[in-house]
PDB file of C-alpha atoms and ligand atoms in Angstrom:
ATOM      1  CA  MET B   1       0.000   0.000   0.000  1.00  0.00           C
ATOM      2  CA  ALA B   2       1.318   3.450  -0.925  1.00  0.00           C
ATOM      3  CA  ASP B   3       2.895   5.506   1.839  1.00  0.00           C
ATOM      4  CA  THR B   4       0.623   8.551   2.060  1.00  0.00           C
ATOM      5  CA  ARG B   5       2.082  10.002   5.263  1.00  0.00           C
ATOM      6  CA  MET B   6       3.715  12.897   3.428  1.00  0.00           C
ATOM      7  CA  ILE B   7       0.652  13.706   1.320  1.00  0.00           C
ATOM      8  CA  GLU B   8      -2.117  16.082   2.344  1.00  0.00           C
ATOM      9  CA  ARG B   9      -4.765  13.413   2.737  1.00  0.00           C
ATOM     10  CA  SER B  10      -7.705  15.720   2.047  1.00  0.00           C
ATOM     11  CA  ALA B  11      -6.437  15.980  -1.517  1.00  0.00           C
ATOM     12  CA  LEU B  12      -7.034  12.230  -1.958  1.00  0.00           C
ATOM     13  CA  THR B  13     -10.779  12.438  -1.358  1.00  0.00           C
ATOM     14  CA  GLY B  14     -13.507  12.745  -3.980  1.00  0.00           C
ATOM     15  CA  PHE B  15     -14.736  16.326  -4.657  1.00  0.00           C
ATOM     16  CA  ALA B  16     -11.381  17.747  -3.440  1.00  0.00           C
ATOM     17  CA  GLY B  17      -8.868  19.498  -5.694  1.00  0.00           C
ATOM     18  CA  TYR B  18     -11.033  22.387  -6.946  1.00  0.00           C
ATOM     19  CA  PRO B  19      -8.880  23.584  -9.849  1.00  0.00           C
ATOM     20  CA  LEU B  20     -10.376  27.010 -10.646  1.00  0.00           C
ATOM     21  CA  ASP B  21      -9.325  30.456  -9.446  1.00  0.00           C
ATOM     22  CA  ARG B  22     -12.481  31.475  -7.564  1.00  0.00           C
ATOM     23  CA  LYS B  23     -11.700  35.203  -7.869  1.00  0.00           C
ATOM     24  CA  ALA B  24     -13.376  35.703  -4.497  1.00  0.00           C
ATOM     25  CA  ASP B  25     -12.009  39.264  -4.366  1.00  0.00           C
ATOM     26  CA  TRP B  26     -14.231  40.182  -7.331  1.00  0.00           C
ATOM     27  CA  ARG B  27     -17.376  39.580  -5.281  1.00  0.00           C
ATOM     28  CA  ASP B  28     -16.952  42.775  -3.247  1.00  0.00           C
ATOM     29  CA  GLN B  29     -15.485  44.870  -6.046  1.00  0.00           C
ATOM     30  CA  GLY B  30     -18.646  45.469  -8.057  1.00  0.00           C
ATOM     31  CA  THR B  31     -17.467  43.095 -10.784  1.00  0.00           C
ATOM     32  CA  ASP B  32     -20.023  42.765 -13.575  1.00  0.00           C
ATOM     33  CA  PHE B  33     -20.637  39.019 -13.525  1.00  0.00           C
ATOM     34  CA  ALA B  34     -23.086  39.439 -16.428  1.00  0.00           C
ATOM     35  CA  GLU B  35     -19.978  40.097 -18.532  1.00  0.00           C
ATOM     36  CA  MET B  36     -18.501  36.799 -17.323  1.00  0.00           C
ATOM     37  CA  PHE B  37     -21.672  34.936 -18.249  1.00  0.00           C
ATOM     38  CA  ALA B  38     -21.568  36.551 -21.733  1.00  0.00           C
ATOM     39  CA  ASP B  39     -17.859  35.781 -22.306  1.00  0.00           C
ATOM     40  CA  PRO B  40     -17.393  33.729 -25.508  1.00  0.00           C
ATOM     41  CA  ARG B  41     -14.928  31.465 -23.648  1.00  0.00           C
ATOM     42  CA  LEU B  42     -17.535  30.564 -20.990  1.00  0.00           C
ATOM     43  CA  MET B  43     -18.142  26.867 -20.356  1.00  0.00           C
ATOM     44  CA  VAL B  44     -20.848  25.631 -17.995  1.00  0.00           C
ATOM     45  CA  ALA B  45     -21.589  22.615 -15.809  1.00  0.00           C
ATOM     46  CA  VAL B  46     -25.292  21.760 -15.771  1.00  0.00           C
ATOM     47  CA  VAL B  47     -27.534  20.120 -13.164  1.00  0.00           C
ATOM     48  CA  ALA B  48     -31.244  19.452 -13.511  1.00  0.00           C
ATOM     49  CA  GLY B  49     -32.338  19.814  -9.911  1.00  0.00           C
ATOM     50  CA  GLU B  50     -29.639  17.709  -8.246  1.00  0.00           C
ATOM     51  CA  ILE B  51     -28.878  15.503 -11.258  1.00  0.00           C
ATOM     52  CA  PRO B  52     -25.776  16.353 -13.327  1.00  0.00           C
ATOM     53  CA  ILE B  53     -25.999  16.427 -17.109  1.00  0.00           C
ATOM     54  CA  LEU B  54     -22.690  15.224 -18.578  1.00  0.00           C
ATOM     55  CA  ASN B  55     -21.481  15.877 -22.109  1.00  0.00           C
ATOM     56  CA  ARG B  56     -20.656  12.781 -24.155  1.00  0.00           C
ATOM     57  CA  SER B  57     -20.341  14.441 -27.536  1.00  0.00           C
ATOM     58  CA  GLY B  58     -16.518  14.362 -27.302  1.00  0.00           C
ATOM     59  CA  PRO B  59     -14.068  11.448 -27.059  1.00  0.00           C
ATOM     60  CA  ALA B  60     -14.352  11.388 -23.242  1.00  0.00           C
ATOM     61  CA  LEU B  61     -17.230  12.128 -20.898  1.00  0.00           C
ATOM     62  CA  GLY B  62     -17.146  15.781 -19.902  1.00  0.00           C
ATOM     63  CA  VAL B  63     -18.616  18.066 -17.268  1.00  0.00           C
ATOM     64  CA  TRP B  64     -18.475  21.192 -19.476  1.00  0.00           C
ATOM     65  CA  HIS B  65     -20.955  22.382 -22.078  1.00  0.00           C
ATOM     66  CA  THR B  66     -21.052  25.484 -24.255  1.00  0.00           C
ATOM     67  CA  PRO B  67     -23.702  28.009 -23.125  1.00  0.00           C
ATOM     68  CA  GLN B  68     -25.521  27.333 -26.421  1.00  0.00           C
ATOM     69  CA  ALA B  69     -25.685  23.591 -25.749  1.00  0.00           C
ATOM     70  CA  ALA B  70     -26.912  24.287 -22.208  1.00  0.00           C
ATOM     71  CA  ALA B  71     -29.594  26.703 -23.459  1.00  0.00           C
ATOM     72  CA  ALA B  72     -30.900  23.966 -25.761  1.00  0.00           C
ATOM     73  CA  MET B  73     -31.506  21.777 -22.671  1.00  0.00           C
ATOM     74  CA  GLY B  74     -33.913  24.294 -21.127  1.00  0.00           C
ATOM     75  CA  PRO B  75     -34.024  27.595 -19.233  1.00  0.00           C
ATOM     76  CA  ALA B  76     -31.586  28.053 -16.325  1.00  0.00           C
ATOM     77  CA  GLN B  77     -33.269  28.665 -12.964  1.00  0.00           C
ATOM     78  CA  GLU B  78     -29.996  29.520 -11.213  1.00  0.00           C
ATOM     79  CA  ARG B  79     -26.510  30.351 -12.417  1.00  0.00           C
ATOM     80  CA  VAL B  80     -23.325  30.765 -10.432  1.00  0.00           C
ATOM     81  CA  PHE B  81     -19.802  31.842 -11.343  1.00  0.00           C
ATOM     82  CA  LEU B  82     -17.373  29.071 -10.373  1.00  0.00           C
ATOM     83  CA  GLY B  83     -14.141  30.859 -11.286  1.00  0.00           C
ATOM     84  CA  LEU B  84     -11.525  31.089 -14.003  1.00  0.00           C
ATOM     85  CA  ASP B  85      -9.710  28.293 -15.799  1.00  0.00           C
ATOM     86  CA  GLY B  86      -6.743  30.357 -16.962  1.00  0.00           C
ATOM     87  CA  GLU B  87      -8.649  33.295 -18.423  1.00  0.00           C
ATOM     88  CA  ALA B  88     -11.780  31.371 -19.363  1.00  0.00           C
ATOM     89  CA  PRO B  89     -14.813  31.684 -17.068  1.00  0.00           C
ATOM     90  CA  ARG B  90     -16.568  28.605 -15.733  1.00  0.00           C
ATOM     91  CA  ALA B  91     -20.104  28.597 -14.369  1.00  0.00           C
ATOM     92  CA  ALA B  92     -22.769  26.190 -13.134  1.00  0.00           C
ATOM     93  CA  LEU B  93     -26.408  26.261 -14.220  1.00  0.00           C
ATOM     94  CA  ARG B  94     -29.421  24.672 -12.598  1.00  0.00           C
ATOM     95  CA  LEU B  95     -32.336  23.534 -14.747  1.00  0.00           C
ATOM     96  CA  ALA B  96     -35.734  22.493 -13.420  1.00  0.00           C
ATOM     97  CA  PRO B  97     -35.582  18.985 -11.823  1.00  0.00           C
ATOM     98  CA  GLU B  98     -38.282  17.674 -14.160  1.00  0.00           C
ATOM     99  CA  LEU B  99     -35.967  18.207 -17.178  1.00  0.00           C
ATOM    100  CA  ALA B 100     -33.648  15.361 -16.058  1.00  0.00           C
ATOM    101  CA  GLU B 101     -35.962  12.622 -17.326  1.00  0.00           C
ATOM    102  CA  PRO B 102     -36.607  13.925 -20.892  1.00  0.00           C
ATOM    103  CA  LEU B 103     -32.893  14.808 -21.325  1.00  0.00           C
ATOM    104  CA  LYS B 104     -32.054  11.095 -20.925  1.00  0.00           C
ATOM    105  CA  ALA B 105     -33.330  10.646 -24.497  1.00  0.00           C
ATOM    106  CA  ASN B 106     -30.504  12.871 -25.825  1.00  0.00           C
ATOM    107  CA  THR B 107     -27.685  10.527 -26.872  1.00  0.00           C
ATOM    108  CA  SER B 108     -25.036  13.283 -26.655  1.00  0.00           C
ATOM    109  CA  LEU B 109     -25.759  13.627 -22.910  1.00  0.00           C
ATOM    110  CA  LEU B 110     -25.408  11.373 -19.882  1.00  0.00           C
ATOM    111  CA  VAL B 111     -27.929  12.106 -17.121  1.00  0.00           C
ATOM    112  CA  LEU B 112     -26.697  10.447 -13.930  1.00  0.00           C
ATOM    113  CA  ASP B 113     -26.719  11.137 -10.198  1.00  0.00           C
ATOM    114  CA  LEU B 114     -23.577  12.669  -8.701  1.00  0.00           C
ATOM    115  CA  ARG B 115     -22.804   9.768  -6.338  1.00  0.00           C
ATOM    116  CA  SER B 116     -22.679   7.333  -9.261  1.00  0.00           C
ATOM    117  CA  ILE B 117     -20.470   9.700 -11.283  1.00  0.00           C
ATOM    118  CA  ALA B 118     -18.075   9.954  -8.311  1.00  0.00           C
ATOM    119  CA  VAL B 119     -18.032   6.258  -7.393  1.00  0.00           C
ATOM    120  CA  GLN B 120     -17.539   5.155 -11.000  1.00  0.00           C
ATOM    121  CA  GLY B 121     -14.825   7.779 -11.597  1.00  0.00           C
ATOM    122  CA  LEU B 122     -16.522   8.964 -14.779  1.00  0.00           C
ATOM    123  CA  VAL B 123     -14.900  12.428 -14.870  1.00  0.00           C
ATOM    124  CA  PRO B 124     -11.445  13.773 -13.847  1.00  0.00           C
ATOM    125  CA  PRO B 125     -11.070  14.709 -10.123  1.00  0.00           C
ATOM    126  CA  GLY B 126     -10.887  18.478 -10.744  1.00  0.00           C
ATOM    127  CA  ASP B 127     -14.034  18.427 -12.850  1.00  0.00           C
ATOM    128  CA  LEU B 128     -15.777  16.352 -10.172  1.00  0.00           C
ATOM    129  CA  ALA B 129     -14.860  19.044  -7.620  1.00  0.00           C
ATOM    130  CA  CYS B 130     -16.396  21.736  -9.874  1.00  0.00           C
ATOM    131  CA  LEU B 131     -19.514  19.673 -10.451  1.00  0.00           C
ATOM    132  CA  GLY B 132     -19.934  19.063  -6.709  1.00  0.00           C
ATOM    133  CA  ALA B 133     -19.487  22.746  -5.875  1.00  0.00           C
ATOM    134  CA  GLY B 134     -21.843  23.765  -8.669  1.00  0.00           C
ATOM    135  CA  LYS B 135     -24.516  21.355  -7.494  1.00  0.00           C
ATOM    136  CA  ALA B 136     -24.175  22.423  -3.842  1.00  0.00           C
ATOM    137  CA  LEU B 137     -24.289  26.124  -4.678  1.00  0.00           C
ATOM    138  CA  THR B 138     -27.165  26.056  -7.193  1.00  0.00           C
ATOM    139  CA  ASP B 139     -29.131  23.825  -4.822  1.00  0.00           C
ATOM    140  CA  TRP B 140     -28.614  26.382  -2.035  1.00  0.00           C
ATOM    141  CA  HIS B 141     -30.035  29.110  -4.280  1.00  0.00           C
ATOM    142  CA  ALA B 142     -33.042  26.993  -5.172  1.00  0.00           C
ATOM    143  CA  ARG B 143     -33.848  26.523  -1.462  1.00  0.00           C
ATOM    144  CA  HIS B 144     -33.202  30.086  -0.277  1.00  0.00           C
ATOM    145  CA  GLY B 145     -35.538  32.241  -2.328  1.00  0.00           C
ATOM    146  CA  PHE B 146     -36.934  33.900   0.804  1.00  0.00           C
ATOM    147  CA  CYS B 147     -35.295  35.770   3.638  1.00  0.00           C
ATOM    148  CA  ALA B 148     -34.967  33.780   6.881  1.00  0.00           C
ATOM    149  CA  ARG B 149     -35.206  37.053   8.804  1.00  0.00           C
ATOM    150  CA  CYS B 150     -38.270  38.790   7.298  1.00  0.00           C
ATOM    151  CA  GLY B 151     -39.760  36.351   4.783  1.00  0.00           C
ATOM    152  CA  GLN B 152     -39.496  38.552   1.699  1.00  0.00           C
ATOM    153  CA  GLY B 153     -37.869  37.499  -1.570  1.00  0.00           C
ATOM    154  CA  THR B 154     -34.080  37.383  -1.996  1.00  0.00           C
ATOM    155  CA  GLN B 155     -31.938  38.048  -5.088  1.00  0.00           C
ATOM    156  CA  ALA B 156     -28.683  36.333  -6.082  1.00  0.00           C
ATOM    157  CA  LYS B 157     -25.684  38.693  -6.121  1.00  0.00           C
ATOM    158  CA  ALA B 158     -21.891  38.548  -6.504  1.00  0.00           C
ATOM    159  CA  GLY B 159     -21.980  35.921  -9.232  1.00  0.00           C
ATOM    160  CA  GLY B 160     -24.100  33.646  -7.051  1.00  0.00           C
ATOM    161  CA  TRP B 161     -21.985  33.796  -3.870  1.00  0.00           C
ATOM    162  CA  LYS B 162     -24.650  35.517  -1.789  1.00  0.00           C
ATOM    163  CA  ARG B 163     -28.332  36.426  -1.743  1.00  0.00           C
ATOM    164  CA  VAL B 164     -29.667  39.788  -0.603  1.00  0.00           C
ATOM    165  CA  CYS B 165     -33.140  40.364   0.817  1.00  0.00           C
ATOM    166  CA  GLU B 166     -35.339  42.745  -1.181  1.00  0.00           C
ATOM    167  CA  GLY B 167     -37.117  43.785   2.014  1.00  0.00           C
ATOM    168  CA  CYS B 168     -34.567  44.170   4.824  1.00  0.00           C
ATOM    169  CA  SER B 169     -31.296  44.007   2.803  1.00  0.00           C
ATOM    170  CA  THR B 170     -29.935  41.162   4.947  1.00  0.00           C
ATOM    171  CA  GLU B 171     -27.157  39.283   3.165  1.00  0.00           C
ATOM    172  CA  HIS B 172     -27.352  35.485   3.129  1.00  0.00           C
ATOM    173  CA  PHE B 173     -24.286  33.366   2.317  1.00  0.00           C
ATOM    174  CA  PRO B 174     -24.057  29.759   1.077  1.00  0.00           C
ATOM    175  CA  ARG B 175     -23.870  27.401   4.036  1.00  0.00           C
ATOM    176  CA  THR B 176     -21.664  24.406   4.634  1.00  0.00           C
ATOM    177  CA  ASP B 177     -22.727  21.896   7.282  1.00  0.00           C
ATOM    178  CA  PRO B 178     -19.870  20.289   9.247  1.00  0.00           C
ATOM    179  CA  VAL B 179     -20.047  16.530   9.804  1.00  0.00           C
ATOM    180  CA  THR B 180     -17.546  14.530  11.850  1.00  0.00           C
ATOM    181  CA  ILE B 181     -16.548  11.121  10.518  1.00  0.00           C
ATOM    182  CA  MET B 182     -14.291   9.004  12.659  1.00  0.00           C
ATOM    183  CA  LEU B 183     -12.374   5.773  12.674  1.00  0.00           C
ATOM    184  CA  ALA B 184     -12.340   4.529  16.261  1.00  0.00           C
ATOM    185  CA  VAL B 185      -9.234   2.434  16.900  1.00  0.00           C
ATOM    186  CA  ARG B 186      -8.141   0.229  19.800  1.00  0.00           C
ATOM    187  CA  GLY B 187      -4.849  -1.620  19.672  1.00  0.00           C
ATOM    188  CA  ASP B 188      -4.655  -3.322  16.298  1.00  0.00           C
ATOM    189  CA  LYS B 189      -8.381  -3.167  15.614  1.00  0.00           C
ATOM    190  CA  CYS B 190     -10.768  -0.533  14.310  1.00  0.00           C
ATOM    191  CA  LEU B 191     -14.514  -0.109  14.560  1.00  0.00           C
ATOM    192  CA  LEU B 192     -16.560  -0.266  11.362  1.00  0.00           C
ATOM    193  CA  ALA B 193     -20.323  -0.422  11.100  1.00  0.00           C
ATOM    194  CA  ARG B 194     -23.061  -0.429   8.517  1.00  0.00           C
ATOM    195  CA  GLN B 195     -26.424   1.209   7.922  1.00  0.00           C
ATOM    196  CA  SER B 196     -29.118  -0.818   6.207  1.00  0.00           C
ATOM    197  CA  ARG B 197     -29.017   1.514   3.178  1.00  0.00           C
ATOM    198  CA  PHE B 198     -25.330   0.690   2.456  1.00  0.00           C
ATOM    199  CA  PRO B 199     -24.442  -1.694  -0.392  1.00  0.00           C
ATOM    200  CA  ALA B 200     -24.492  -5.321   0.806  1.00  0.00           C
ATOM    201  CA  GLY B 201     -21.448  -6.148   2.940  1.00  0.00           C
ATOM    202  CA  MET B 202     -20.007  -2.628   3.073  1.00  0.00           C
ATOM    203  CA  HIS B 203     -18.835  -1.378   6.466  1.00  0.00           C
ATOM    204  CA  SER B 204     -17.736   2.176   7.142  1.00  0.00           C
ATOM    205  CA  CYS B 205     -16.779   4.729   9.789  1.00  0.00           C
ATOM    206  CA  LEU B 206     -19.241   6.279  12.217  1.00  0.00           C
ATOM    207  CA  ALA B 207     -20.340   9.823  11.393  1.00  0.00           C
ATOM    208  CA  GLY B 208     -22.637  12.589  12.574  1.00  0.00           C
ATOM    209  CA  PHE B 209     -23.378  16.305  12.328  1.00  0.00           C
ATOM    210  CA  LEU B 210     -21.728  18.758  14.664  1.00  0.00           C
ATOM    211  CA  GLU B 211     -24.115  20.559  16.961  1.00  0.00           C
ATOM    212  CA  PRO B 212     -23.988  24.194  18.097  1.00  0.00           C
ATOM    213  CA  GLY B 213     -21.546  24.608  20.957  1.00  0.00           C
ATOM    214  CA  GLU B 214     -19.476  21.519  20.148  1.00  0.00           C
ATOM    215  CA  THR B 215     -15.843  21.247  19.184  1.00  0.00           C
ATOM    216  CA  ILE B 216     -14.905  18.649  16.577  1.00  0.00           C
ATOM    217  CA  GLU B 217     -13.486  16.508  19.394  1.00  0.00           C
ATOM    218  CA  ASP B 218     -16.709  16.800  21.428  1.00  0.00           C
ATOM    219  CA  ALA B 219     -18.788  15.717  18.434  1.00  0.00           C
ATOM    220  CA  VAL B 220     -16.529  12.713  17.750  1.00  0.00           C
ATOM    221  CA  ARG B 221     -16.806  11.582  21.374  1.00  0.00           C
ATOM    222  CA  ARG B 222     -20.584  12.111  21.545  1.00  0.00           C
ATOM    223  CA  GLU B 223     -21.367  10.386  18.250  1.00  0.00           C
ATOM    224  CA  THR B 224     -19.092   7.402  18.925  1.00  0.00           C
ATOM    225  CA  PHE B 225     -20.714   6.833  22.316  1.00  0.00           C
ATOM    226  CA  GLU B 226     -24.275   7.370  21.018  1.00  0.00           C
ATOM    227  CA  GLU B 227     -23.879   5.065  18.017  1.00  0.00           C
ATOM    228  CA  ALA B 228     -21.599   2.357  19.428  1.00  0.00           C
ATOM    229  CA  GLY B 229     -21.343   2.749  23.224  1.00  0.00           C
ATOM    230  CA  ILE B 230     -17.610   3.376  22.894  1.00  0.00           C
ATOM    231  CA  ARG B 231     -15.920   6.031  25.028  1.00  0.00           C
ATOM    232  CA  VAL B 232     -13.283   8.036  23.168  1.00  0.00           C
ATOM    233  CA  GLY B 233     -10.119   9.564  24.626  1.00  0.00           C
ATOM    234  CA  ARG B 234      -7.825  11.376  22.236  1.00  0.00           C
ATOM    235  CA  VAL B 235      -9.077  12.623  18.857  1.00  0.00           C
ATOM    236  CA  ARG B 236      -6.824  13.423  15.909  1.00  0.00           C
ATOM    237  CA  TYR B 237      -7.891  15.306  12.799  1.00  0.00           C
ATOM    238  CA  LEU B 238      -6.619  13.642   9.625  1.00  0.00           C
ATOM    239  CA  ALA B 239      -8.426  15.011   6.564  1.00  0.00           C
ATOM    240  CA  SER B 240     -11.534  16.749   5.290  1.00  0.00           C
ATOM    241  CA  GLN B 241     -13.759  16.383   2.243  1.00  0.00           C
ATOM    242  CA  PRO B 242     -16.339  18.585   0.548  1.00  0.00           C
ATOM    243  CA  TRP B 243     -19.489  16.445   0.383  1.00  0.00           C
ATOM    244  CA  PRO B 244     -22.187  18.018  -1.801  1.00  0.00           C
ATOM    245  CA  PHE B 245     -25.189  16.027  -0.465  1.00  0.00           C
ATOM    246  CA  PRO B 246     -26.501  18.636  -0.122  1.00  0.00           C
ATOM    247  CA  SER B 247     -23.611  20.771   1.171  1.00  0.00           C
ATOM    248  CA  SER B 248     -21.468  19.271   3.929  1.00  0.00           C
ATOM    249  CA  LEU B 249     -17.855  19.267   4.947  1.00  0.00           C
ATOM    250  CA  MET B 250     -16.771  15.862   6.216  1.00  0.00           C
ATOM    251  CA  ILE B 251     -14.152  16.245   8.982  1.00  0.00           C
ATOM    252  CA  GLY B 252     -12.211  13.002   9.221  1.00  0.00           C
ATOM    253  CA  CYS B 253     -10.641  11.976  12.547  1.00  0.00           C
ATOM    254  CA  LEU B 254      -9.007   9.071  14.302  1.00  0.00           C
ATOM    255  CA  ALA B 255     -10.623   8.372  17.674  1.00  0.00           C
ATOM    256  CA  GLU B 256      -8.869   6.537  20.523  1.00  0.00           C
ATOM    257  CA  ALA B 257     -11.380   3.990  21.843  1.00  0.00           C
ATOM    258  CA  LEU B 258     -11.221   3.385  25.605  1.00  0.00           C
ATOM    259  CA  ASN B 259     -13.420   0.291  25.916  1.00  0.00           C
ATOM    260  CA  ASP B 260     -14.139  -2.853  23.857  1.00  0.00           C
ATOM    261  CA  ASP B 261     -17.801  -3.608  24.424  1.00  0.00           C
ATOM    262  CA  ILE B 262     -19.821  -2.249  21.518  1.00  0.00           C
ATOM    263  CA  VAL B 263     -23.473  -1.323  22.098  1.00  0.00           C
ATOM    264  CA  LEU B 264     -24.936  -0.438  18.700  1.00  0.00           C
ATOM    265  CA  ASP B 265     -27.676   2.139  18.235  1.00  0.00           C
ATOM    266  CA  GLN B 266     -30.074  -0.187  16.435  1.00  0.00           C
ATOM    267  CA  ALA B 267     -32.065   2.713  15.000  1.00  0.00           C
ATOM    268  CA  GLU B 268     -29.002   3.933  13.075  1.00  0.00           C
ATOM    269  CA  LEU B 269     -26.900   0.815  12.495  1.00  0.00           C
ATOM    270  CA  GLU B 270     -27.703  -2.749  11.549  1.00  0.00           C
ATOM    271  CA  ALA B 271     -24.257  -4.185  12.265  1.00  0.00           C
ATOM    272  CA  GLY B 272     -20.869  -3.167  13.591  1.00  0.00           C
ATOM    273  CA  ARG B 273     -17.812  -4.711  15.219  1.00  0.00           C
ATOM    274  CA  TRP B 274     -14.040  -4.552  15.618  1.00  0.00           C
ATOM    275  CA  PHE B 275     -11.982  -5.415  12.525  1.00  0.00           C
ATOM    276  CA  THR B 276      -8.318  -6.463  12.436  1.00  0.00           C
ATOM    277  CA  ARG B 277      -5.818  -4.830  10.090  1.00  0.00           C
ATOM    278  CA  GLU B 278      -5.699  -8.005   8.028  1.00  0.00           C
ATOM    279  CA  GLU B 279      -9.468  -7.982   7.608  1.00  0.00           C
ATOM    280  CA  CYS B 280      -9.468  -4.316   6.589  1.00  0.00           C
ATOM    281  CA  ILE B 281      -6.814  -4.930   3.950  1.00  0.00           C
ATOM    282  CA  ALA B 282      -8.832  -7.880   2.638  1.00  0.00           C
ATOM    283  CA  MET B 283     -11.941  -5.675   2.495  1.00  0.00           C
ATOM    284  CA  LEU B 284     -10.093  -2.952   0.581  1.00  0.00           C
ATOM    285  CA  GLU B 285      -8.779  -5.575  -1.826  1.00  0.00           C
ATOM    286  CA  HIS B 286     -12.199  -7.221  -2.283  1.00  0.00           C
ATOM    287  CA  ARG B 287     -11.054 -10.611  -0.981  1.00  0.00           C
ATOM    288  CA  HIS B 288     -12.721 -10.810   2.429  1.00  0.00           C
ATOM    289  CA  PRO B 289     -13.991 -14.400   3.009  1.00  0.00           C
ATOM    290  CA  ASP B 290     -17.463 -13.119   3.999  1.00  0.00           C
ATOM    291  CA  ALA B 291     -17.573 -10.676   1.034  1.00  0.00           C
ATOM    292  CA  LEU B 292     -17.401  -7.674   3.370  1.00  0.00           C
ATOM    293  CA  THR B 293     -16.125  -4.495   1.737  1.00  0.00           C
ATOM    294  CA  ALA B 294     -14.713  -1.099   2.713  1.00  0.00           C
ATOM    295  CA  PRO B 295     -15.949   2.268   1.391  1.00  0.00           C
ATOM    296  CA  VAL B 296     -14.966   3.256  -2.157  1.00  0.00           C
ATOM    297  CA  PRO B 297     -11.820   5.389  -2.707  1.00  0.00           C
ATOM    298  CA  VAL B 298     -13.745   8.661  -3.306  1.00  0.00           C
ATOM    299  CA  ALA B 299     -15.146   8.414   0.239  1.00  0.00           C
ATOM    300  CA  ILE B 300     -13.145   9.929   3.087  1.00  0.00           C
ATOM    301  CA  ALA B 301     -13.852   6.785   5.157  1.00  0.00           C
ATOM    302  CA  ASN B 302     -11.565   4.988   2.712  1.00  0.00           C
ATOM    303  CA  THR B 303      -8.891   7.671   3.261  1.00  0.00           C
ATOM    304  CA  LEU B 304      -9.149   7.298   7.060  1.00  0.00           C
ATOM    305  CA  LEU B 305      -8.928   3.521   6.903  1.00  0.00           C
ATOM    306  CA  ARG B 306      -5.866   3.635   4.657  1.00  0.00           C
ATOM    307  CA  ALA B 307      -4.231   6.243   6.913  1.00  0.00           C
ATOM    308  CA  TRP B 308      -4.609   3.938   9.916  1.00  0.00           C
ATOM    309  CA  LEU B 309      -3.298   0.977   7.916  1.00  0.00           C
ATOM    310  CA  ASP B 310      -0.348   3.180   6.888  1.00  0.00           C
ATOM    311  CA  GLY B 311       0.555   3.582  10.554  1.00  0.00           C
ATOM    312  CA  GLU B 312      -1.358   6.650  11.770  1.00  0.00           C
ATOM    313  CA  GLY B 313      -2.485   6.210  15.356  1.00  0.00           C
ATOM    314  CA  PHE B 314      -1.944   7.513  18.879  1.00  0.00           C
TER     315      PHE B 314
HETATM  316 ZN1   ZN R 401     -35.323  40.173   4.851  1.00  0.00          ZN
END
């Protein structure tokens, strides 16, 4: 197994490696983003609701379409400026969700959910990062048409990086929800568990949303005890991952387990136990005798597991 100790592990996760220059400084400088959207070099990523529309008119599957090709798919409900690729602007457009189904008939397009695109590695990592960000951001716009403070309508501004209330002028910014995901380890074993919705045999790390007032370490300790009855001592951050379902940041940690006796939260998990290093390697290599598997490489749970197998610990 490759030695990844000297690599920034976050960069190994799916949806990481955003390759564009976001030009965040333009957002407060009165930049005319309409000019960017009219630039002849503009290329756009397209989602219908939450479903990406890939371009298969070229030799390889692509995320990017010309604005003309996108316009032929239907009217854009939301559009956001993603940044510059060199000098060429890149944007994301959101079409109405109901357009996904009829667009499947177009043989120059591939209409497929984002998880499947990521898991199957259908597009290059940088393009996947753009597609994930574009989906998360356009989805935020679609769900924030009204001011949370006064209830009046809001308008997208700054190329899609904020919304401003027409009534009280409050500015609303795209949100990211932090989630802790942790590999609990004890001696030469780690704790993996499964939810009933997982693919058959797959076991993964425990995870849960941070709550107001918690540190990352607090959330790791609370979630590990709630879901598995395991008390956690030390917590080490290892890596993070943008997770656009709908707009989370996964914060990956190693957790030092202090007891052995697992008590699963049956409402959340259908199975879970301690796994040896040998078992984990067999799961990653798809040769476990009981056909148990580990999470796919685009998932940060895979990154955490490999980090522990590489020698990370306490
Ligand atoms: Zn308002």
